[in-house]
PDB file of C-alpha atoms in Angstrom:
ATOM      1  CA  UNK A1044     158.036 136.651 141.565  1.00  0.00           C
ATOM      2  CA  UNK A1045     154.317 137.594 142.175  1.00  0.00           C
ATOM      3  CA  UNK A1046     153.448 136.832 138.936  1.00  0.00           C
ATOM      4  CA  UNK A1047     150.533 134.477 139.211  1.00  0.00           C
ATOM      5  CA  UNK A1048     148.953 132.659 135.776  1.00  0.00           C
ATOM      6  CA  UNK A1049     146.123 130.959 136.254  1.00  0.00           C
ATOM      7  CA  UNK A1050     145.460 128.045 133.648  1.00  0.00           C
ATOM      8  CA  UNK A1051     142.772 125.984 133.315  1.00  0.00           C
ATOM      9  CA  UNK A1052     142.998 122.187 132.345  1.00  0.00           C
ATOM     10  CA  UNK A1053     140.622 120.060 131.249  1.00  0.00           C
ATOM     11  CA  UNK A1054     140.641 116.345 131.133  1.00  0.00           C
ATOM     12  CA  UNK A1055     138.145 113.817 129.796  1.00  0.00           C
ATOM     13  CA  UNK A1056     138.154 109.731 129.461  1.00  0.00           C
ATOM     14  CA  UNK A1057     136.319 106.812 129.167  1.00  0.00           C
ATOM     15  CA  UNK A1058     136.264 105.176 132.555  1.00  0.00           C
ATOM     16  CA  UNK A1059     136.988 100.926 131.949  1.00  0.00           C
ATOM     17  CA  UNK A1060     136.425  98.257 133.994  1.00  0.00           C
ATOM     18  CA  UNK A1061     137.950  94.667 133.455  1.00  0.00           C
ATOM     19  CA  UNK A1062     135.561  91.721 132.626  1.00  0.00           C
ATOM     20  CA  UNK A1063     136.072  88.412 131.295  1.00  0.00           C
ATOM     21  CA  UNK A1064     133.956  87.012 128.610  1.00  0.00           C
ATOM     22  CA  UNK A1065     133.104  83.053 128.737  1.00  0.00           C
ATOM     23  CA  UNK A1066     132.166  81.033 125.196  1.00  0.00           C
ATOM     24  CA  UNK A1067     130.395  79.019 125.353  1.00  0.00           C
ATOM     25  CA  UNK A1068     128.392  81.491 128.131  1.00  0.00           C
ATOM     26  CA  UNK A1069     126.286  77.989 129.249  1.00  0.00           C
ATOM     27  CA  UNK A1070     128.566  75.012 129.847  1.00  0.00           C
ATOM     28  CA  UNK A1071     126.974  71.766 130.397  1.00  0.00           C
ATOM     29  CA  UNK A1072     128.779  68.640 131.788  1.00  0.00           C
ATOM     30  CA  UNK A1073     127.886  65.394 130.639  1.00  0.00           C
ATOM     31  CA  UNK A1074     126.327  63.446 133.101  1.00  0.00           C
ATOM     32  CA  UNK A1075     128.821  60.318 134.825  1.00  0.00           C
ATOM     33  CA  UNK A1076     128.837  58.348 137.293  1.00  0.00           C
ATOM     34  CA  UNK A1077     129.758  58.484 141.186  1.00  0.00           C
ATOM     35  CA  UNK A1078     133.145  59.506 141.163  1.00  0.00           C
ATOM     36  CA  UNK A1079     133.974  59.593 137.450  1.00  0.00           C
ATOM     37  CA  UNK A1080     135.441  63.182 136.218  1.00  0.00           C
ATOM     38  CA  UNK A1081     133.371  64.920 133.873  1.00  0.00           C
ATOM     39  CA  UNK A1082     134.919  68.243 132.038  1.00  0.00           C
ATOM     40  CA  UNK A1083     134.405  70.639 129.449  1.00  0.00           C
ATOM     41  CA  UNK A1084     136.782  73.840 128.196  1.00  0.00           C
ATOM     42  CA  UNK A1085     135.876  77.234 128.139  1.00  0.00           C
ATOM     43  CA  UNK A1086     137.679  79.845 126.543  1.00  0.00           C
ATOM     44  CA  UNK A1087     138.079  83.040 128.378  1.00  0.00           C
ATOM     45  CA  UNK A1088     138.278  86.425 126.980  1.00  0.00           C
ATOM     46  CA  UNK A1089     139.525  89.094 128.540  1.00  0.00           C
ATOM     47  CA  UNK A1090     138.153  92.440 127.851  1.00  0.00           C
ATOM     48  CA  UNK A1091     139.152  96.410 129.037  1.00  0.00           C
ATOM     49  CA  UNK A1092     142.479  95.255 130.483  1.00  0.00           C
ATOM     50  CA  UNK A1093     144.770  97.626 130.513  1.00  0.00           C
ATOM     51  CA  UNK A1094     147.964  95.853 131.774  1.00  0.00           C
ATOM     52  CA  UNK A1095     149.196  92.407 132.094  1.00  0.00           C
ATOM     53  CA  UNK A1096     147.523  90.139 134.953  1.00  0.00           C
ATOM     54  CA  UNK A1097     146.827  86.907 136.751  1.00  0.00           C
ATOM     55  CA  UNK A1098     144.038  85.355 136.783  1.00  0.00           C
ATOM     56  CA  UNK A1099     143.201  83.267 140.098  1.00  0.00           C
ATOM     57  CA  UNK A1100     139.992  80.858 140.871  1.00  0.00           C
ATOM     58  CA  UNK A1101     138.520  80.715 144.302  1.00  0.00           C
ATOM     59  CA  UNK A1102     136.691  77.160 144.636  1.00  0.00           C
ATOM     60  CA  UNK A1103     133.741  76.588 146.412  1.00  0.00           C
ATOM     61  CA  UNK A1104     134.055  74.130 149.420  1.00  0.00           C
ATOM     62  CA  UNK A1105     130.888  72.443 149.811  1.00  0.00           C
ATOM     63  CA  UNK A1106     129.745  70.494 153.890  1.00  0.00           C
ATOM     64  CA  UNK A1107     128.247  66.929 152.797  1.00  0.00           C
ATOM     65  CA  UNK A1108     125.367  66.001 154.829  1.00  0.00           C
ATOM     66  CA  UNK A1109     127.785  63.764 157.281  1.00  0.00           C
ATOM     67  CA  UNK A1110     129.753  67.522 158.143  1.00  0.00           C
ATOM     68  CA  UNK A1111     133.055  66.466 156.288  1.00  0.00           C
ATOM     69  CA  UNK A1112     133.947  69.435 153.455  1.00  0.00           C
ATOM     70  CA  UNK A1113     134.856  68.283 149.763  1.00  0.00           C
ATOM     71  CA  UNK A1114     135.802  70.220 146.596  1.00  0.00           C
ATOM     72  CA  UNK A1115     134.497  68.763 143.834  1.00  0.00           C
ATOM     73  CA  UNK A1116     136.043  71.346 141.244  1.00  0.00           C
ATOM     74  CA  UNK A1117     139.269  72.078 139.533  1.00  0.00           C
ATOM     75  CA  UNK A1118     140.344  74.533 137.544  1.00  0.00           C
ATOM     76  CA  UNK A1119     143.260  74.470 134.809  1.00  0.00           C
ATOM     77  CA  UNK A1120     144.664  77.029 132.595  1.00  0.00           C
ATOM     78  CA  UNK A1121     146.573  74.196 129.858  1.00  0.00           C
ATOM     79  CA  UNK A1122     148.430  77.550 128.358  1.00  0.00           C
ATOM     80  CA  UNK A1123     149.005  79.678 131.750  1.00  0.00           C
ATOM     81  CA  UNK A1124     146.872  82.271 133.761  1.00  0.00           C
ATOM     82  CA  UNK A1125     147.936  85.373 132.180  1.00  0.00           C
ATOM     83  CA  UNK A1126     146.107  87.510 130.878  1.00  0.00           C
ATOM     84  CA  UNK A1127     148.808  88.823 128.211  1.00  0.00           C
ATOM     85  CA  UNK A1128     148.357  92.231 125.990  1.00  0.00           C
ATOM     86  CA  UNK A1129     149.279  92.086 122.498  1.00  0.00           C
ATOM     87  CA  UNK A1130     150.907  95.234 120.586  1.00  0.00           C
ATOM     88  CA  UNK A1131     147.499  96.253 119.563  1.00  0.00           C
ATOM     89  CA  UNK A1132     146.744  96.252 123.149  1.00  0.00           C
ATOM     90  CA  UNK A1133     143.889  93.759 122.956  1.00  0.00           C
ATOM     91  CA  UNK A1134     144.193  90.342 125.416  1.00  0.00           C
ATOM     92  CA  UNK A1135     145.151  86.819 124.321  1.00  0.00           C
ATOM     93  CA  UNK A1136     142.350  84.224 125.124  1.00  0.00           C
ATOM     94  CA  UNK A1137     142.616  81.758 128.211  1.00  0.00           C
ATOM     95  CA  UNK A1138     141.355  78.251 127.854  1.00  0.00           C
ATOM     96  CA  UNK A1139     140.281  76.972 130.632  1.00  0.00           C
ATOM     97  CA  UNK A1140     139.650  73.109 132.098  1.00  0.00           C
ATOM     98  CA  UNK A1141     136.550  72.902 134.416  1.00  0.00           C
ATOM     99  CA  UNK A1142     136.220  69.538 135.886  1.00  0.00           C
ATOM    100  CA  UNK A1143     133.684  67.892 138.436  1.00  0.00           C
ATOM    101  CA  UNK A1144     133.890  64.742 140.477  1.00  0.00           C
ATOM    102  CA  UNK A1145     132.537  63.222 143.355  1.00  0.00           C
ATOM    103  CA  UNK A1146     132.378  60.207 144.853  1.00  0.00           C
ATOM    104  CA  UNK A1147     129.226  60.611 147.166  1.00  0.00           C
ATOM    105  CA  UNK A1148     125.595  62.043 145.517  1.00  0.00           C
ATOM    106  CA  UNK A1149     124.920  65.720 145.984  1.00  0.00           C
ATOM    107  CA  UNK A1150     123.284  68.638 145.158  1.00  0.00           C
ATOM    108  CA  UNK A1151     125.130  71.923 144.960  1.00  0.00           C
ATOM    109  CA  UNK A1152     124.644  75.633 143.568  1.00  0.00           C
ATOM    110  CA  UNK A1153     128.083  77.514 144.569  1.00  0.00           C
ATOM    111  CA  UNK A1154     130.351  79.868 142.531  1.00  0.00           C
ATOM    112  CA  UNK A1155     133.354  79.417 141.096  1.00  0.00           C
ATOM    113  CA  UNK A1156     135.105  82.895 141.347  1.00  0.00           C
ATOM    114  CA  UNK A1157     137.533  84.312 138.732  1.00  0.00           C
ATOM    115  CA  UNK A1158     139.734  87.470 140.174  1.00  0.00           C
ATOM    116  CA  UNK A1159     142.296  89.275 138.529  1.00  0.00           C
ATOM    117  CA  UNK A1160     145.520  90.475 140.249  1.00  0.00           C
ATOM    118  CA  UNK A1161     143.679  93.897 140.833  1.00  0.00           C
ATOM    119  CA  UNK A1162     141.399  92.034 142.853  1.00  0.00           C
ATOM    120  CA  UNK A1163     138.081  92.025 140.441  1.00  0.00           C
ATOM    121  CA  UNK A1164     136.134  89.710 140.919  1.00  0.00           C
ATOM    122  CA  UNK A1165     134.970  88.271 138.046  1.00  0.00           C
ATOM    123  CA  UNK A1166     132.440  85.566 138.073  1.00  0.00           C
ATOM    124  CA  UNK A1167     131.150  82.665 137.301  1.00  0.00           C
ATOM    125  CA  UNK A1168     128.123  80.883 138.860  1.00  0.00           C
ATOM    126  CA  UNK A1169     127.642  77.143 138.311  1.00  0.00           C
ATOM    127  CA  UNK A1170     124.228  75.588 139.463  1.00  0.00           C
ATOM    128  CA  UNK A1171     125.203  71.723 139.468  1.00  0.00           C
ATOM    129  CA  UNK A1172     121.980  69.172 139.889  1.00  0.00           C
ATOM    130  CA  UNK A1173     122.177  65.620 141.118  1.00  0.00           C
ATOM    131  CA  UNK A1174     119.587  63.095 140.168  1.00  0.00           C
ATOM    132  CA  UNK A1175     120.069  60.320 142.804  1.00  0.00           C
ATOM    133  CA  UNK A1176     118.073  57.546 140.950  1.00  0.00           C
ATOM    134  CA  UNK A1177     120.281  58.086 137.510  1.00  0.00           C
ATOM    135  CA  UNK A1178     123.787  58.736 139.488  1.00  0.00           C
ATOM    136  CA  UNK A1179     123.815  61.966 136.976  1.00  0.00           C
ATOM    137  CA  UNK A1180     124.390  65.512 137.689  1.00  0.00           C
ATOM    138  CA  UNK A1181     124.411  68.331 135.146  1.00  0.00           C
ATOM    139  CA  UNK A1182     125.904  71.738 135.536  1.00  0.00           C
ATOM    140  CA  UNK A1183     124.588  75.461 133.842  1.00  0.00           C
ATOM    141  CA  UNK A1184     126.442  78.328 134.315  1.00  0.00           C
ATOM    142  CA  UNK A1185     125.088  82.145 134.717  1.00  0.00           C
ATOM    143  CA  UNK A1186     128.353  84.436 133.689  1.00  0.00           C
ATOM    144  CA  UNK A1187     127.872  87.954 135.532  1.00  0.00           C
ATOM    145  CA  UNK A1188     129.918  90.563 137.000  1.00  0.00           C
ATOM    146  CA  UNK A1189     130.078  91.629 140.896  1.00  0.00           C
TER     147      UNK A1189
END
């Protein structure tokens, strides 16, 4: 059959990208001393996610001034990682356990990275400040997207 129709389609959307949303967008830790944990909770909200994911947290590893590497974050998720859709297709919350210790003074700005199973990364920049005379440090965070 030679019989050629020609139909036109067009389609239209709204183009979406995943992002997380922190509250409270500044965290401060109180200041402790050497070696002491200090945390606070954020609460995460997921926003334009389409589908279920996992949420994952790259650390940063920071050289001390004698060459030997230390991590002096963790990250917990108390209620799980997952960033869950809800029949009205809107995303649960995460809360989320930032903590900082360390046992020798030091001085850091490095990023704590949040990336979804689709591989955005979402993040989350902390600027941490020790004051070697006090033993205190304080951390600020700057919440953009890469």
């Amino acid at each position: 059959n030679d019989n050629t129709t020609g139909y036109k389609l067009t389609l239209s959307g709204t183009l979406t990208s995943p992002k997380l949303n922190f509250h409270p967008p500044f965290l401060m830790l109180m200041p402790v001393p050497l070696d002491v944990k200090s945390e606070a909770v954020v609460t995460i909200i997921p926003q334009e996610f389409i589908r279920r994911s996992r949420i994952r947290v790259k650390l940063p590893e920071l050289e001390l001034a004698d060459g030997t590497r230390t991590c002096p974050f963790s990250v917990q998720f108390p209620k799980g990682q997952d960033i869950v859709l809800s029949s009205d297709g809107t995303a649960k919350e995460l809360i989320c356990r930032i903590s900082f210790r360390s046992a020798k003074p030091m001085s850091v700005l490095g990023e704590i990275l949040f990336i979804d199973q689709e591989e955005n990364r979402l993040l989350e920049q902390q600027t941490i400040v020790f004051l070697p005379y006090t033993h205190t440090w304080h951390c600020t965070t700057l919440i953009k997207k890469l």
